[in-house]
Amino acid sequence: MEGSVQNPNQSTTAAELIADIKLRVAEVAPAEIKDGLPEGAVLIDVREDGEYATGHIPSAHHIPRSYLEMRIENIAPDRDTPLVLYCAGGVRSLYAAKTLVDDLGYTDVKSLNGGITLWKDGGHPVEIPKTLTPVQADRYSRHLLLSEVGLEGQQKLLDAKVLLLGAGGLGSPTALYLAAAGVGTLGIIDGDVVDRSNLQRQVIHTEDRIGTLKVESAAASINALNPDVEVVQYPYRIGPDNIMDILPNYDIVVDGLDNFPTRYLLNDASVRLKIPVVSASILGFEGQISVFSPYEGPCYRCLFPVPPPPELAPSCGANGVLGVLPGTMGLLQATEVMKLILGQGDTLVGRLLLYDALATSFTELKIGRDPECPICSRSPDAISDSEMGVFPDYDAFCDGSH
Amino acid sequence: MALVRIPPVLRPSVGGEREVEAAGNNIGEVLASLVANHPATKDQIFGPDGTLNRYVNVYLNDEDVRVLDGLETVVGAGDHLVILPAMAGGS
């Protein structure tokens, strides 16, 4: 055509291009992967969001072809990871494979012959993902834009069950932000009522709810913020008589407890049940936080085998706390909770973080498992039911520290 | 001289300081020097038998001295010590 730019490749047809790619990119048949991929290999669905929503191969990660270059490293940072890509019919996945090999240097990329259509024809299983409502897609849109969260991650958040011990200084900001983020179930244990002196820092409560149960006040704030969240209220203190009934219903526990006996009780129960605990404490202008993930890192007893005597363990009520400090520490807890749910990043397992608000300084300390820990050096199954049924008398154990 | 970070619960015993300097070639000597200068800290750090109280952790830079050489751990000039008792306060 007159005036048109001559492209040296203009004679290549789409069919020729595909034929060329097929010479270089291996294809696998559905039957070859029906029983799962080899160890370490990753299956990726490169179709668009709407197609993925109609059903995908179980265990597949989803990266639409248009986001492939941007997101592939989140799933497969190692260029030698064996990858199998699929689309609807097996053509787009070939193009996608060529991109990964030619442009990003992946060394072992295959394409599923016939795509999910041939997979389904073979009678192999398809999983239909849960989808967000249009209102949810709008509410969580800033999450959906993050490759580390996305639709898959948001669904994990909506499915997650997090137990908050206390709706106080730490629990208030943690609960509000986890609710805003769309964590689907929040259990809250607190037997206290809202007091005016709480309002300097416990931002989930309000002046007009003074005198009402903290769990009710917290539920009202959470429901006003995000109706997606189911709040389970436990209007009493956690103790030896109820902890083993409540904890198994949750994926993660957020510990904002204000006394040592219950911290040790929580530790022993969470190790027994293998539930991670995101633990923080505050005093004055300083806070400390860590994640105790049973058998992966140390437990609380590895760090502090015995509680301090009462004179070294003052409570916040007696000593005061800067109003914003539980906000800072509570949101560090909420961040760790979200990372645990999403399976992203490096959590504080094995690390204790100290925050000094007056100095504006963070100090990180390494904490390791104690091979002689009375609790987590043993397998949970080695701890008999009778032992679990009888907790030590923690109140006498460190009487007066709370 | 090592710099020792004093936790909030011990600050009344050191005149309110957040950090104090203390001399010594190992952890035991540095802590003994701290105790000599601030006798009120003694019973809070050491037990009757002279060992570290088990509810107090001491870190040299970021390592727990119990996984190093305990009180014998060598301390260099400019090292940081952290004294860390357990805290429980969430409300």
CSV table of C-alpha atoms in Angstrom, one decimal:
chain,number,residue,atom,x,y,z
A,1,MET,CA,0.0,0.0,0.0
A,2,GLU,CA,1.3,3.4,-0.9
A,3,GLY,CA,2.9,5.2,2.0
A,4,SER,CA,2.8,2.1,4.3
A,5,VAL,CA,5.9,1.1,6.2
A,6,GLN,CA,7.5,-2.1,4.9
A,7,ASN,CA,7.9,-4.6,7.7
A,8,PRO,CA,10.3,-7.4,7.0
A,9,ASN,CA,8.2,-9.9,8.9
A,10,GLN,CA,4.9,-8.9,7.3
A,11,SER,CA,4.8,-12.1,5.3
A,12,THR,CA,4.7,-14.2,8.5
A,13,THR,CA,1.1,-15.4,9.1
A,14,ALA,CA,-0.2,-16.3,12.5
A,15,ALA,CA,-0.3,-19.9,11.5
A,16,GLU,CA,3.4,-19.8,10.6
A,17,LEU,CA,4.2,-18.1,13.8
A,18,ILE,CA,2.5,-20.8,15.9
A,19,ALA,CA,4.2,-23.5,13.9
A,20,ASP,CA,7.5,-21.8,14.6
A,21,ILE,CA,6.8,-21.6,18.3
A,22,LYS,CA,5.7,-25.2,18.4
A,23,LEU,CA,9.1,-26.2,17.2
A,24,ARG,CA,10.6,-24.6,20.3
A,25,VAL,CA,8.0,-24.9,23.0
A,26,ALA,CA,7.1,-28.4,24.1
A,27,GLU,CA,3.4,-29.3,24.6
A,28,VAL,CA,2.0,-31.7,27.2
A,29,ALA,CA,-1.2,-33.6,26.9
A,30,PRO,CA,-3.9,-33.4,29.6
A,31,ALA,CA,-3.4,-37.0,30.5
A,32,GLU,CA,0.2,-36.4,31.3
A,33,ILE,CA,-0.6,-34.0,34.1
A,34,LYS,CA,-4.0,-35.3,35.2
A,35,ASP,CA,-2.4,-36.8,38.4
A,36,GLY,CA,-0.5,-33.6,39.2
A,37,LEU,CA,2.6,-31.9,38.0
A,38,PRO,CA,6.1,-33.1,38.9
A,39,GLU,CA,7.6,-31.8,42.2
A,40,GLY,CA,8.4,-28.1,42.0
A,41,ALA,CA,6.5,-27.5,38.7
A,42,VAL,CA,3.9,-24.7,38.5
A,43,LEU,CA,0.7,-24.7,36.5
A,44,ILE,CA,-0.4,-21.3,35.3
A,45,ASP,CA,-3.8,-20.3,33.8
A,46,VAL,CA,-3.2,-17.4,31.4
A,47,ARG,CA,-6.8,-16.7,30.4
A,48,GLU,CA,-8.7,-13.5,31.2
A,49,ASP,CA,-10.5,-13.0,34.6
A,50,GLY,CA,-13.9,-13.8,33.1
A,51,GLU,CA,-12.7,-17.1,31.6
A,52,TYR,CA,-10.9,-18.1,34.8
A,53,ALA,CA,-14.1,-17.4,36.8
A,54,THR,CA,-16.0,-20.1,34.8
A,55,GLY,CA,-13.7,-22.8,36.1
A,56,HIS,CA,-10.0,-23.7,36.2
A,57,ILE,CA,-7.7,-26.7,36.6
A,58,PRO,CA,-7.3,-27.4,40.4
A,59,SER,CA,-3.9,-26.1,41.7
A,60,ALA,CA,-3.5,-23.7,38.9
A,61,HIS,CA,-2.2,-20.2,39.5
A,62,HIS,CA,-4.0,-17.5,37.6
A,63,ILE,CA,-2.1,-14.8,35.7
A,64,PRO,CA,-3.9,-13.3,32.7
A,65,ARG,CA,-1.7,-13.2,29.7
A,66,SER,CA,-1.6,-9.4,29.7
A,67,TYR,CA,-0.1,-9.4,33.2
A,68,LEU,CA,2.3,-12.3,32.7
A,69,GLU,CA,5.6,-10.5,32.5
A,70,MET,CA,4.7,-8.3,35.5
A,71,ARG,CA,3.5,-11.1,37.8
A,72,ILE,CA,5.3,-14.3,36.9
A,73,GLU,CA,8.3,-13.6,39.2
A,74,ASN,CA,5.9,-13.5,42.2
A,75,ILE,CA,5.0,-17.2,41.5
A,76,ALA,CA,8.2,-18.4,39.9
A,77,PRO,CA,11.2,-16.2,40.8
A,78,ASP,CA,13.6,-19.0,39.7
A,79,ARG,CA,14.1,-19.1,36.0
A,80,ASP,CA,14.6,-22.8,36.0
A,81,THR,CA,11.2,-23.5,37.6
A,82,PRO,CA,9.3,-26.0,35.4
A,83,LEU,CA,6.2,-24.2,34.1
A,84,VAL,CA,3.1,-25.5,32.4
A,85,LEU,CA,0.8,-22.8,30.9
A,86,TYR,CA,-2.7,-23.3,29.7
A,87,CYS,CA,-5.4,-21.2,28.1
A,88,ALA,CA,-8.8,-22.2,26.5
A,89,GLY,CA,-7.5,-24.0,23.4
A,90,GLY,CA,-3.8,-24.1,23.6
A,91,VAL,CA,-2.8,-21.2,21.4
A,92,ARG,CA,-2.5,-18.2,23.7
A,93,SER,CA,-0.5,-20.4,26.1
A,94,LEU,CA,2.0,-21.0,23.3
A,95,TYR,CA,2.4,-17.3,22.7
A,96,ALA,CA,2.8,-16.8,26.5
A,97,ALA,CA,5.4,-19.5,26.7
A,98,LYS,CA,7.4,-17.9,23.9
A,99,THR,CA,7.4,-14.6,25.8
A,100,LEU,CA,8.6,-16.3,29.0
A,101,VAL,CA,11.4,-18.1,27.2
A,102,ASP,CA,12.5,-15.4,24.8
A,103,ASP,CA,12.0,-12.3,26.9
A,104,LEU,CA,12.4,-13.4,30.5
A,105,GLY,CA,14.8,-16.4,30.1
A,106,TYR,CA,12.7,-19.2,31.6
A,107,THR,CA,14.3,-22.4,30.7
A,108,ASP,CA,11.5,-25.0,31.1
A,109,VAL,CA,8.2,-23.8,29.8
A,110,LYS,CA,5.5,-26.1,28.4
A,111,SER,CA,2.0,-25.5,27.0
A,112,LEU,CA,-1.0,-27.7,27.6
A,113,ASN,CA,-2.1,-29.0,24.3
A,114,GLY,CA,-5.8,-28.3,23.7
A,115,GLY,CA,-6.0,-26.1,26.8
A,116,ILE,CA,-8.7,-26.5,29.4
A,117,THR,CA,-11.2,-27.5,26.6
A,118,LEU,CA,-9.4,-30.7,25.9
A,119,TRP,CA,-8.8,-31.1,29.7
A,120,LYS,CA,-12.5,-31.0,30.3
A,121,ASP,CA,-13.2,-33.3,27.3
A,122,GLY,CA,-11.0,-35.9,29.0
A,123,GLY,CA,-13.3,-35.8,32.0
A,124,HIS,CA,-10.6,-34.2,34.3
A,125,PRO,CA,-11.8,-32.1,37.2
A,126,VAL,CA,-12.4,-28.4,37.1
A,127,GLU,CA,-12.6,-26.1,40.1
A,128,ILE,CA,-14.9,-23.1,40.0
A,129,PRO,CA,-13.4,-20.2,41.9
A,130,LYS,CA,-15.4,-18.2,44.3
A,131,THR,CA,-16.0,-14.8,42.8
A,132,LEU,CA,-16.4,-11.3,44.2
A,133,THR,CA,-19.7,-9.5,43.9
A,134,PRO,CA,-19.5,-6.2,42.0
A,135,VAL,CA,-19.7,-4.3,45.3
A,136,GLN,CA,-16.8,-6.4,46.7
A,137,ALA,CA,-14.7,-5.9,43.5
A,138,ASP,CA,-15.2,-2.1,44.1
A,139,ARG,CA,-14.5,-2.2,47.8
A,140,TYR,CA,-11.3,-4.3,47.5
A,141,SER,CA,-10.2,-2.8,44.2
A,142,ARG,CA,-6.9,-1.5,45.6
A,143,HIS,CA,-6.1,-5.0,46.8
A,144,LEU,CA,-7.0,-6.5,43.5
A,145,LEU,CA,-4.4,-4.2,41.8
A,146,LEU,CA,-1.6,-5.7,44.0
A,147,SER,CA,-0.1,-8.8,42.5
A,148,GLU,CA,0.6,-10.1,46.0
A,149,VAL,CA,-3.1,-10.0,46.8
A,150,GLY,CA,-5.2,-10.0,43.7
A,151,LEU,CA,-8.5,-12.0,43.4
A,152,GLU,CA,-6.9,-15.1,44.9
A,153,GLY,CA,-5.5,-13.3,47.9
A,154,GLN,CA,-8.7,-11.3,48.5
A,155,GLN,CA,-10.6,-14.6,48.5
A,156,LYS,CA,-8.2,-16.0,51.1
A,157,LEU,CA,-8.8,-12.9,53.3
A,158,LEU,CA,-12.6,-13.3,53.0
A,159,ASP,CA,-12.3,-17.0,53.9
A,160,ALA,CA,-9.9,-16.3,56.8
A,161,LYS,CA,-11.0,-16.6,60.5
A,162,VAL,CA,-9.0,-14.5,62.9
A,163,LEU,CA,-9.4,-14.5,66.7
A,164,LEU,CA,-8.7,-11.3,68.6
A,165,LEU,CA,-7.9,-11.7,72.3
A,166,GLY,CA,-9.1,-8.4,73.6
A,167,ALA,CA,-10.9,-5.4,72.1
A,168,GLY,CA,-8.6,-3.0,73.9
A,169,GLY,CA,-5.7,-0.9,72.8
A,170,LEU,CA,-4.1,-3.4,70.5
A,171,GLY,CA,-7.3,-5.1,69.5
A,172,SER,CA,-9.1,-1.9,68.4
A,173,PRO,CA,-6.9,-0.9,65.4
A,174,THR,CA,-6.2,-4.5,64.5
A,175,ALA,CA,-9.9,-5.3,64.3
A,176,LEU,CA,-10.7,-2.2,62.3
A,177,TYR,CA,-8.1,-2.7,59.7
A,178,LEU,CA,-8.6,-6.4,59.4
A,179,ALA,CA,-12.3,-5.7,58.9
A,180,ALA,CA,-11.6,-3.0,56.3
A,181,ALA,CA,-9.3,-5.5,54.5
A,182,GLY,CA,-12.1,-8.0,54.2
A,183,VAL,CA,-11.0,-10.7,56.7
A,184,GLY,CA,-14.3,-12.6,56.6
A,185,THR,CA,-14.6,-13.8,60.2
A,186,LEU,CA,-13.3,-11.9,63.3
A,187,GLY,CA,-13.8,-13.5,66.7
A,188,ILE,CA,-13.4,-11.1,69.6
A,189,ILE,CA,-13.0,-12.2,73.2
A,190,ASP,CA,-13.4,-9.5,75.9
A,191,GLY,CA,-15.4,-9.5,79.0
A,192,ASP,CA,-15.1,-5.8,79.8
A,193,VAL,CA,-17.4,-2.9,79.2
A,194,VAL,CA,-16.3,0.4,77.5
A,195,ASP,CA,-14.9,2.9,80.0
A,196,ARG,CA,-14.3,6.6,79.3
A,197,SER,CA,-10.6,6.1,80.1
A,198,ASN,CA,-10.3,3.6,77.3
A,199,LEU,CA,-11.2,6.1,74.6
A,200,GLN,CA,-7.8,7.8,74.6
A,201,ARG,CA,-6.5,4.8,72.6
A,202,GLN,CA,-9.2,2.2,72.0
A,203,VAL,CA,-10.4,3.7,68.7
A,204,ILE,CA,-13.0,1.0,68.0
A,205,HIS,CA,-15.2,2.3,70.8
A,206,THR,CA,-17.2,5.6,71.1
A,207,GLU,CA,-18.4,8.0,73.7
A,208,ASP,CA,-22.0,6.9,73.3
A,209,ARG,CA,-21.1,3.3,73.9
A,210,ILE,CA,-19.6,3.8,77.4
A,211,GLY,CA,-20.9,1.1,79.7
A,212,THR,CA,-21.8,-1.4,76.9
A,213,LEU,CA,-19.9,-4.6,76.4
A,214,LYS,CA,-16.7,-4.1,74.4
A,215,VAL,CA,-17.5,-7.0,72.1
A,216,GLU,CA,-20.8,-5.4,71.2
A,217,SER,CA,-19.2,-2.0,70.7
A,218,ALA,CA,-16.5,-3.5,68.5
A,219,ALA,CA,-19.1,-5.5,66.4
A,220,ALA,CA,-21.1,-2.3,65.9
A,221,SER,CA,-18.0,-0.4,64.5
A,222,ILE,CA,-16.9,-3.4,62.4
A,223,ASN,CA,-20.4,-3.9,60.9
A,224,ALA,CA,-20.6,-0.2,60.1
A,225,LEU,CA,-17.3,-0.3,58.3
A,226,ASN,CA,-17.7,-3.6,56.4
A,227,PRO,CA,-20.8,-5.7,56.3
A,228,ASP,CA,-18.8,-8.6,54.7
A,229,VAL,CA,-17.3,-9.4,58.1
A,230,GLU,CA,-18.9,-11.8,60.4
A,231,VAL,CA,-18.1,-10.9,64.0
A,232,VAL,CA,-18.3,-13.7,66.6
A,233,GLN,CA,-18.6,-12.2,70.1
A,234,TYR,CA,-17.3,-13.9,73.2
A,235,PRO,CA,-18.2,-11.5,76.1
A,236,TYR,CA,-16.0,-13.1,78.7
A,237,ARG,CA,-12.4,-13.7,79.6
A,238,ILE,CA,-10.5,-16.5,77.9
A,239,GLY,CA,-9.4,-19.1,80.4
A,240,PRO,CA,-8.5,-22.8,80.8
A,241,ASP,CA,-12.2,-23.7,80.8
A,242,ASN,CA,-13.0,-22.3,77.3
A,243,ILE,CA,-9.7,-21.9,75.3
A,244,MET,CA,-9.7,-25.4,73.8
A,245,ASP,CA,-13.3,-24.9,72.6
A,246,ILE,CA,-12.7,-21.5,71.0
A,247,LEU,CA,-9.2,-21.7,69.4
A,248,PRO,CA,-9.8,-24.6,67.0
A,249,ASN,CA,-12.4,-22.4,65.1
A,250,TYR,CA,-9.7,-20.0,63.9
A,251,ASP,CA,-6.7,-19.9,61.6
A,252,ILE,CA,-4.7,-17.2,63.4
A,253,VAL,CA,-4.8,-15.7,66.9
A,254,VAL,CA,-4.0,-12.0,67.6
A,255,ASP,CA,-2.7,-11.7,71.1
A,256,GLY,CA,-3.2,-8.3,72.8
A,257,LEU,CA,-3.5,-9.8,76.3
A,258,ASP,CA,-2.7,-7.7,79.3
A,259,ASN,CA,-1.6,-10.4,81.7
A,260,PHE,CA,1.0,-13.1,81.9
A,261,PRO,CA,-1.1,-16.1,83.0
A,262,THR,CA,-3.3,-15.9,80.0
A,263,ARG,CA,-0.3,-15.4,77.7
A,264,TYR,CA,1.2,-18.6,78.9
A,265,LEU,CA,-2.2,-20.4,78.6
A,266,LEU,CA,-2.6,-19.1,75.1
A,267,ASN,CA,0.9,-20.2,74.1
A,268,ASP,CA,0.4,-23.8,75.4
A,269,ALA,CA,-3.0,-24.2,73.7
A,270,SER,CA,-1.8,-22.7,70.4
A,271,VAL,CA,1.2,-25.0,70.2
A,272,ARG,CA,-1.1,-27.9,71.0
A,273,LEU,CA,-3.4,-26.9,68.1
A,274,LYS,CA,-0.6,-25.6,65.8
A,275,ILE,CA,-2.2,-22.2,65.4
A,276,PRO,CA,0.1,-19.2,64.8
A,277,VAL,CA,-0.1,-16.3,67.3
A,278,VAL,CA,0.7,-12.7,66.4
A,279,SER,CA,1.7,-11.4,69.7
A,280,ALA,CA,2.4,-7.8,70.8
A,281,SER,CA,2.7,-5.9,74.1
A,282,ILE,CA,2.9,-2.2,74.9
A,283,LEU,CA,4.1,-0.2,77.9
A,284,GLY,CA,4.7,3.5,78.2
A,285,PHE,CA,6.3,4.6,74.9
A,286,GLU,CA,7.5,1.1,73.9
A,287,GLY,CA,6.2,-2.0,72.2
A,288,GLN,CA,7.3,-5.4,71.2
A,289,ILE,CA,5.9,-7.8,68.6
A,290,SER,CA,6.7,-11.2,67.2
A,291,VAL,CA,4.9,-14.1,65.5
A,292,PHE,CA,4.9,-17.4,67.3
A,293,SER,CA,4.3,-20.1,64.7
A,294,PRO,CA,4.3,-23.5,66.4
A,295,TYR,CA,7.1,-25.8,65.3
A,296,GLU,CA,8.3,-23.4,62.6
A,297,GLY,CA,9.8,-20.9,65.0
A,298,PRO,CA,10.1,-20.4,68.8
A,299,CYS,CA,7.0,-20.3,71.0
A,300,TYR,CA,6.5,-17.8,73.8
A,301,ARG,CA,7.9,-20.2,76.4
A,302,CYS,CA,11.1,-20.5,74.3
A,303,LEU,CA,11.5,-16.7,74.6
A,304,PHE,CA,10.4,-16.4,78.2
A,305,PRO,CA,10.3,-19.8,80.0
A,306,VAL,CA,9.0,-18.2,83.2
A,307,PRO,CA,7.1,-15.0,83.9
A,308,PRO,CA,8.8,-12.2,85.8
A,309,PRO,CA,7.8,-11.4,89.4
A,310,PRO,CA,5.0,-9.0,89.8
A,311,GLU,CA,7.2,-6.0,90.5
A,312,LEU,CA,8.8,-6.4,87.1
A,313,ALA,CA,5.5,-6.9,85.3
A,314,PRO,CA,3.4,-3.8,85.7
A,315,SER,CA,0.2,-3.6,83.8
A,316,CYS,CA,-0.6,-0.7,81.5
A,317,GLY,CA,-3.3,0.6,83.7
A,318,ALA,CA,-0.8,1.3,86.5
A,319,ASN,CA,1.9,2.7,84.3
A,320,GLY,CA,0.3,4.6,81.4
A,321,VAL,CA,0.6,4.2,77.7
A,322,LEU,CA,0.9,6.8,75.0
A,323,GLY,CA,-2.4,6.8,73.2
A,324,VAL,CA,-1.1,6.2,69.7
A,325,LEU,CA,1.4,3.5,70.7
A,326,PRO,CA,-1.2,0.6,70.5
A,327,GLY,CA,-2.2,2.0,67.1
A,328,THR,CA,1.4,1.5,65.8
A,329,MET,CA,1.8,-1.9,67.4
A,330,GLY,CA,-1.7,-3.1,66.5
A,331,LEU,CA,-1.3,-2.2,62.9
A,332,LEU,CA,2.1,-4.1,62.8
A,333,GLN,CA,0.1,-7.1,64.1
A,334,ALA,CA,-2.6,-6.6,61.5
A,335,THR,CA,0.1,-6.5,58.8
A,336,GLU,CA,1.6,-9.8,60.0
A,337,VAL,CA,-1.9,-11.4,60.1
A,338,MET,CA,-2.5,-10.4,56.5
A,339,LYS,CA,0.9,-11.7,55.4
A,340,LEU,CA,0.2,-15.0,57.1
A,341,ILE,CA,-3.2,-15.3,55.4
A,342,LEU,CA,-1.8,-14.3,52.0
A,343,GLY,CA,1.4,-16.4,52.3
A,344,GLN,CA,3.4,-13.4,51.2
A,345,GLY,CA,6.6,-11.8,52.5
A,346,ASP,CA,8.7,-12.6,55.5
A,347,THR,CA,6.9,-12.6,58.8
A,348,LEU,CA,8.3,-12.0,62.2
A,349,VAL,CA,8.7,-15.7,63.0
A,350,GLY,CA,12.0,-16.0,64.8
A,351,ARG,CA,12.4,-12.3,65.2
A,352,LEU,CA,11.3,-9.9,68.0
A,353,LEU,CA,10.8,-6.3,67.0
A,354,LEU,CA,11.1,-3.6,69.6
A,355,TYR,CA,9.7,-0.1,68.9
A,356,ASP,CA,10.7,2.9,70.9
A,357,ALA,CA,8.3,5.7,70.1
A,358,LEU,CA,10.3,8.4,72.0
A,359,ALA,CA,13.5,7.6,70.1
A,360,THR,CA,11.6,6.6,66.9
A,361,SER,CA,13.7,3.6,66.7
A,362,PHE,CA,13.2,-0.1,65.8
A,363,THR,CA,15.4,-2.8,67.2
A,364,GLU,CA,15.3,-6.4,65.8
A,365,LEU,CA,16.4,-9.3,67.9
A,366,LYS,CA,16.8,-12.9,66.8
A,367,ILE,CA,14.8,-15.4,68.8
A,368,GLY,CA,15.3,-19.2,68.4
A,369,ARG,CA,13.5,-22.4,69.4
A,370,ASP,CA,14.6,-23.7,72.8
A,371,PRO,CA,15.4,-27.4,72.4
A,372,GLU,CA,14.4,-27.9,76.0
A,373,CYS,CA,11.2,-25.9,75.8
A,374,PRO,CA,8.7,-27.6,78.1
A,375,ILE,CA,6.0,-27.2,75.5
A,376,CYS,CA,7.2,-27.0,71.9
A,377,SER,CA,10.1,-29.4,72.2
A,378,ARG,CA,7.4,-32.1,72.3
A,379,SER,CA,5.0,-33.2,69.5
A,380,PRO,CA,1.5,-32.1,70.1
A,381,ASP,CA,0.4,-35.7,70.0
A,382,ALA,CA,2.8,-36.5,72.8
A,383,ILE,CA,0.9,-34.2,75.1
A,384,SER,CA,-1.9,-36.3,76.4
A,385,ASP,CA,-5.5,-35.3,76.7
A,386,SER,CA,-5.3,-35.5,80.4
A,387,GLU,CA,-2.4,-33.1,80.5
A,388,MET,CA,-4.2,-30.7,78.1
A,389,GLY,CA,-7.4,-30.9,80.2
A,390,VAL,CA,-5.5,-29.8,83.3
A,391,PHE,CA,-3.7,-26.5,82.9
A,392,PRO,CA,-1.5,-25.3,85.7
A,393,ASP,CA,-3.0,-22.7,88.1
A,394,TYR,CA,-1.6,-19.7,86.2
A,395,ASP,CA,-3.2,-17.3,88.5
A,396,ALA,CA,-1.1,-18.7,91.4
A,397,PHE,CA,1.8,-19.3,89.1
A,398,CYS,CA,2.4,-15.5,88.7
A,399,ASP,CA,0.0,-14.1,91.1
A,400,GLY,CA,-0.4,-10.3,91.1
A,401,SER,CA,1.2,-9.6,87.7
A,402,HIS,CA,-2.0,-8.6,86.1
B,1,MET,CA,32.5,0.7,76.7
B,2,ALA,CA,29.3,-1.0,75.6
B,3,LEU,CA,26.0,0.7,75.3
B,4,VAL,CA,23.2,-1.0,77.3
B,5,ARG,CA,19.6,-0.5,76.4
B,6,ILE,CA,17.5,-0.3,79.6
B,7,PRO,CA,13.9,-1.6,79.4
B,8,PRO,CA,11.1,0.6,80.8
B,9,VAL,CA,10.7,-1.5,83.9
B,10,LEU,CA,14.3,-1.1,84.9
B,11,ARG,CA,14.6,2.7,84.2
B,12,PRO,CA,13.6,3.8,87.7
B,13,SER,CA,16.7,1.8,88.8
B,14,VAL,CA,19.1,3.8,86.6
B,15,GLY,CA,17.8,7.3,87.1
B,16,GLY,CA,15.3,7.1,84.2
B,17,GLU,CA,18.0,6.6,81.5
B,18,ARG,CA,17.0,4.7,78.3
B,19,GLU,CA,20.6,3.8,77.6
B,20,VAL,CA,23.7,3.6,79.8
B,21,GLU,CA,27.3,2.9,79.1
B,22,ALA,CA,29.0,0.1,81.0
B,23,ALA,CA,32.6,-1.2,80.9
B,24,GLY,CA,33.7,-4.8,80.6
B,25,ASN,CA,35.3,-7.3,78.3
B,26,ASN,CA,32.4,-9.8,78.4
B,27,ILE,CA,28.7,-9.8,79.1
B,28,GLY,CA,29.2,-10.8,82.8
B,29,GLU,CA,31.7,-7.9,83.3
B,30,VAL,CA,29.5,-5.4,81.6
B,31,LEU,CA,26.4,-6.4,83.6
B,32,ALA,CA,28.5,-6.3,86.8
B,33,SER,CA,29.6,-2.8,86.0
B,34,LEU,CA,26.0,-1.8,85.4
B,35,VAL,CA,25.0,-3.3,88.7
B,36,ALA,CA,27.9,-1.6,90.5
B,37,ASN,CA,26.8,1.8,89.1
B,38,HIS,CA,23.1,1.1,89.7
B,39,PRO,CA,22.8,-1.3,92.6
B,40,ALA,CA,19.0,-1.3,92.4
B,41,THR,CA,19.2,-3.3,89.1
B,42,LYS,CA,21.0,-6.2,90.8
B,43,ASP,CA,18.1,-8.3,92.0
B,44,GLN,CA,16.2,-7.7,88.8
B,45,ILE,CA,19.0,-9.0,86.5
B,46,PHE,CA,20.7,-11.6,88.6
B,47,GLY,CA,19.3,-14.4,90.7
B,48,PRO,CA,20.7,-15.3,94.2
B,49,ASP,CA,23.2,-17.7,92.5
B,50,GLY,CA,24.7,-15.0,90.3
B,51,THR,CA,23.3,-16.3,87.1
B,52,LEU,CA,20.9,-14.3,84.8
B,53,ASN,CA,17.3,-14.5,85.9
B,54,ARG,CA,15.5,-16.7,83.5
B,55,TYR,CA,12.8,-14.1,82.8
B,56,VAL,CA,15.4,-11.7,81.6
B,57,ASN,CA,17.0,-12.1,78.2
B,58,VAL,CA,20.2,-10.3,77.2
B,59,TYR,CA,21.2,-9.7,73.6
B,60,LEU,CA,24.5,-8.8,72.3
B,61,ASN,CA,23.7,-6.7,69.2
B,62,ASP,CA,20.8,-8.9,67.9
B,63,GLU,CA,21.8,-12.4,69.3
B,64,ASP,CA,20.6,-13.9,72.6
B,65,VAL,CA,23.8,-14.3,74.7
B,66,ARG,CA,22.5,-17.8,75.8
B,67,VAL,CA,23.1,-19.1,72.3
B,68,LEU,CA,26.6,-17.4,72.4
B,69,ASP,CA,28.8,-18.0,75.4
B,70,GLY,CA,26.4,-16.7,78.0
B,71,LEU,CA,28.0,-14.3,80.6
B,72,GLU,CA,31.4,-15.2,79.1
B,73,THR,CA,30.5,-13.8,75.6
B,74,VAL,CA,33.2,-11.3,74.6
B,75,VAL,CA,32.0,-7.7,74.2
B,76,GLY,CA,33.8,-5.3,72.0
B,77,ALA,CA,33.9,-1.5,72.1
B,78,GLY,CA,30.8,0.0,70.6
B,79,ASP,CA,28.7,-3.2,71.0
B,80,HIS,CA,25.1,-2.8,71.9
B,81,LEU,CA,23.5,-4.8,74.7
B,82,VAL,CA,19.7,-5.2,75.1
B,83,ILE,CA,18.2,-6.2,78.4
B,84,LEU,CA,14.7,-7.6,77.7
B,85,PRO,CA,12.3,-8.7,80.4
B,86,ALA,CA,8.9,-10.1,79.3
B,87,MET,CA,6.2,-7.6,78.8
B,88,ALA,CA,2.5,-8.0,78.9
B,89,GLY,CA,0.3,-5.1,78.3
B,90,GLY,CA,-2.2,-4.8,75.5
B,91,SER,CA,-5.1,-2.7,76.8
